[in-house]
């Protein structure tokens, strides 16, 4: 039952942010070599943007996980954005809840197509003990010119 509550909360949170931000929707996939995350978020070109992530398991990693992330762009340019924020998440493993401070660098390598970005993220996390997660991913903003 807690899974359904977590999914409902993340979907409601994402709908709330998207409706009030009047933003385009982004979709992304992130991986750290062990776990893969699928993401949906608001327009990352705004000063403040949000993202919801779900773990995409396989035969070896059957764990459920969900995260809500709020980010602030502290440097924006035509070729890259740098942002940091706050992450809260729930996981089947590792004592349940986590909080973290994701620092994200988004490269926009195609000059004619800035909707596509290559992501690098480092997230110091806390769930009773400290940890560090590094992600690499791809993100696409739907509806962006």
CSV table of C-alpha atoms in Angstrom, one decimal:
chain,number,residue,atom,x,y,z
A,1,UNK,CA,0.0,0.0,0.0
A,2,UNK,CA,2.9,2.4,0.7
A,3,UNK,CA,4.0,1.9,-3.0
A,4,UNK,CA,0.7,3.2,-4.2
A,5,UNK,CA,0.8,6.2,-1.8
A,6,UNK,CA,4.3,7.0,-3.0
A,7,UNK,CA,3.4,6.8,-6.7
A,8,UNK,CA,0.3,8.9,-6.1
A,9,UNK,CA,2.3,11.5,-4.2
A,10,UNK,CA,4.9,11.8,-7.0
A,11,UNK,CA,2.3,12.0,-9.7
A,12,UNK,CA,0.3,14.6,-7.8
A,13,UNK,CA,3.5,16.6,-7.0
A,14,UNK,CA,4.6,16.5,-10.7
A,15,UNK,CA,1.1,17.6,-11.9
A,16,UNK,CA,1.1,20.5,-9.4
A,17,UNK,CA,4.5,21.8,-10.5
A,18,UNK,CA,3.7,21.4,-14.2
A,19,UNK,CA,0.3,23.2,-14.0
A,20,UNK,CA,1.6,26.2,-12.1
A,21,UNK,CA,4.9,26.5,-13.9
A,22,UNK,CA,3.2,26.4,-17.4
A,23,UNK,CA,6.3,24.5,-18.5
A,24,UNK,CA,7.2,22.1,-21.2
A,25,UNK,CA,7.5,18.5,-20.1
A,26,UNK,CA,10.9,16.8,-20.0
A,27,UNK,CA,11.6,13.0,-20.1
A,28,UNK,CA,14.9,11.4,-19.2
A,29,UNK,CA,16.7,8.2,-18.4
A,30,UNK,CA,19.6,8.1,-15.9
A,31,UNK,CA,21.9,5.3,-14.9
A,32,UNK,CA,24.8,4.9,-12.4
A,33,UNK,CA,25.8,1.5,-13.7
A,34,UNK,CA,23.7,-0.4,-11.1
A,35,UNK,CA,20.3,1.2,-11.1
A,36,UNK,CA,18.4,3.0,-13.9
A,37,UNK,CA,15.9,5.8,-13.3
A,38,UNK,CA,13.1,7.1,-15.6
A,39,UNK,CA,12.2,10.7,-15.2
A,40,UNK,CA,9.5,13.2,-16.0
A,41,UNK,CA,9.9,16.9,-15.2
A,42,UNK,CA,9.2,20.5,-15.9
A,43,UNK,CA,11.1,22.9,-18.2
A,44,UNK,CA,14.8,22.8,-17.2
A,45,UNK,CA,15.4,26.2,-18.8
A,46,UNK,CA,13.4,27.9,-16.0
A,47,UNK,CA,15.2,29.2,-12.9
A,48,UNK,CA,13.4,26.6,-10.8
A,49,UNK,CA,12.4,23.2,-12.1
A,50,UNK,CA,11.3,19.9,-10.8
A,51,UNK,CA,11.5,16.2,-11.7
A,52,UNK,CA,10.0,13.0,-10.5
A,53,UNK,CA,11.9,9.7,-11.0
A,54,UNK,CA,11.1,6.0,-10.8
A,55,UNK,CA,13.6,3.2,-10.6
A,56,UNK,CA,13.4,0.9,-13.7
A,57,UNK,CA,14.3,-2.5,-12.4
A,58,UNK,CA,15.3,-5.7,-14.2
A,59,UNK,CA,15.8,-9.3,-13.2
A,60,UNK,CA,18.7,-8.6,-10.9
A,61,UNK,CA,17.4,-5.3,-9.4
A,62,UNK,CA,13.7,-5.7,-8.6
A,63,UNK,CA,13.6,-2.9,-6.1
A,64,UNK,CA,11.0,-0.1,-6.3
A,65,UNK,CA,12.1,3.5,-5.7
A,66,UNK,CA,10.7,6.9,-6.3
A,67,UNK,CA,12.3,10.4,-6.0
A,68,UNK,CA,11.0,14.0,-6.2
A,69,UNK,CA,13.7,16.6,-7.1
A,70,UNK,CA,13.6,20.4,-7.0
A,71,UNK,CA,16.4,22.2,-8.8
A,72,UNK,CA,17.7,25.8,-9.1
A,73,UNK,CA,19.7,26.8,-12.2
A,74,UNK,CA,22.6,28.9,-10.8
A,75,UNK,CA,24.3,29.1,-14.3
A,76,UNK,CA,22.6,29.0,-17.7
A,77,UNK,CA,24.1,29.3,-21.1
A,78,UNK,CA,23.3,28.3,-24.6
A,79,UNK,CA,25.6,25.2,-24.3
A,80,UNK,CA,25.1,24.0,-20.7
A,81,UNK,CA,23.2,24.6,-17.5
A,82,UNK,CA,24.5,24.0,-13.9
A,83,UNK,CA,22.0,23.5,-11.1
A,84,UNK,CA,21.6,22.2,-7.6
A,85,UNK,CA,18.7,21.4,-5.4
A,86,UNK,CA,17.0,19.0,-3.0
A,87,UNK,CA,16.0,15.4,-3.5
A,88,UNK,CA,13.6,13.2,-1.3
A,89,UNK,CA,13.0,9.6,-2.1
A,90,UNK,CA,11.6,6.3,-1.0
A,91,UNK,CA,13.2,2.9,-1.7
A,92,UNK,CA,12.5,-0.8,-1.0
A,93,UNK,CA,16.0,-1.2,0.0
A,94,UNK,CA,18.5,0.7,2.2
A,95,UNK,CA,16.2,1.7,5.1
A,96,UNK,CA,13.4,3.3,3.0
A,97,UNK,CA,13.7,7.1,2.9
A,98,UNK,CA,16.6,9.3,1.6
A,99,UNK,CA,17.3,13.0,1.2
A,100,UNK,CA,20.0,14.4,-1.0
A,101,UNK,CA,21.5,17.5,-2.6
A,102,UNK,CA,21.8,16.8,-6.4
A,103,UNK,CA,24.3,18.9,-8.3
A,104,UNK,CA,23.6,18.6,-12.1
A,105,UNK,CA,25.4,19.6,-15.2
A,106,UNK,CA,23.4,19.5,-18.4
A,107,UNK,CA,25.3,19.8,-21.7
A,108,UNK,CA,23.3,20.8,-24.8
A,109,UNK,CA,25.7,19.5,-27.6
A,110,UNK,CA,23.5,20.0,-30.7
A,111,UNK,CA,23.2,23.7,-31.6
A,112,UNK,CA,20.1,23.2,-33.8
A,113,UNK,CA,18.4,21.1,-31.2
A,114,UNK,CA,18.7,22.4,-27.6
A,115,UNK,CA,15.9,20.3,-26.4
A,116,UNK,CA,18.3,17.3,-26.1
A,117,UNK,CA,20.7,17.3,-23.2
A,118,UNK,CA,23.4,15.0,-21.8
A,119,UNK,CA,23.3,15.0,-18.0
A,120,UNK,CA,26.0,14.4,-15.3
A,121,UNK,CA,24.8,14.4,-11.7
A,122,UNK,CA,26.5,13.9,-8.3
A,123,UNK,CA,24.2,13.5,-5.3
A,124,UNK,CA,25.4,13.4,-1.7
A,125,UNK,CA,22.7,11.4,0.1
A,126,UNK,CA,21.7,10.6,3.7
A,127,UNK,CA,19.5,7.7,4.9
A,128,UNK,CA,21.0,7.1,8.3
A,129,UNK,CA,24.5,7.1,6.8
A,130,UNK,CA,26.2,9.3,4.2
A,131,UNK,CA,26.6,8.2,0.6
A,132,UNK,CA,27.4,9.6,-2.8
A,133,UNK,CA,25.6,8.7,-6.1
A,134,UNK,CA,26.8,9.6,-9.6
A,135,UNK,CA,24.4,9.5,-12.5
A,136,UNK,CA,24.8,9.9,-16.2
A,137,UNK,CA,21.8,10.4,-18.4
A,138,UNK,CA,19.9,11.8,-21.4
A,139,UNK,CA,17.0,14.3,-21.2
A,140,UNK,CA,14.7,15.6,-23.9
A,141,UNK,CA,12.3,18.5,-23.5
A,142,UNK,CA,9.0,17.9,-25.4
A,143,UNK,CA,7.5,20.8,-27.1
A,144,UNK,CA,10.6,23.0,-27.0
A,145,UNK,CA,11.5,25.0,-30.1
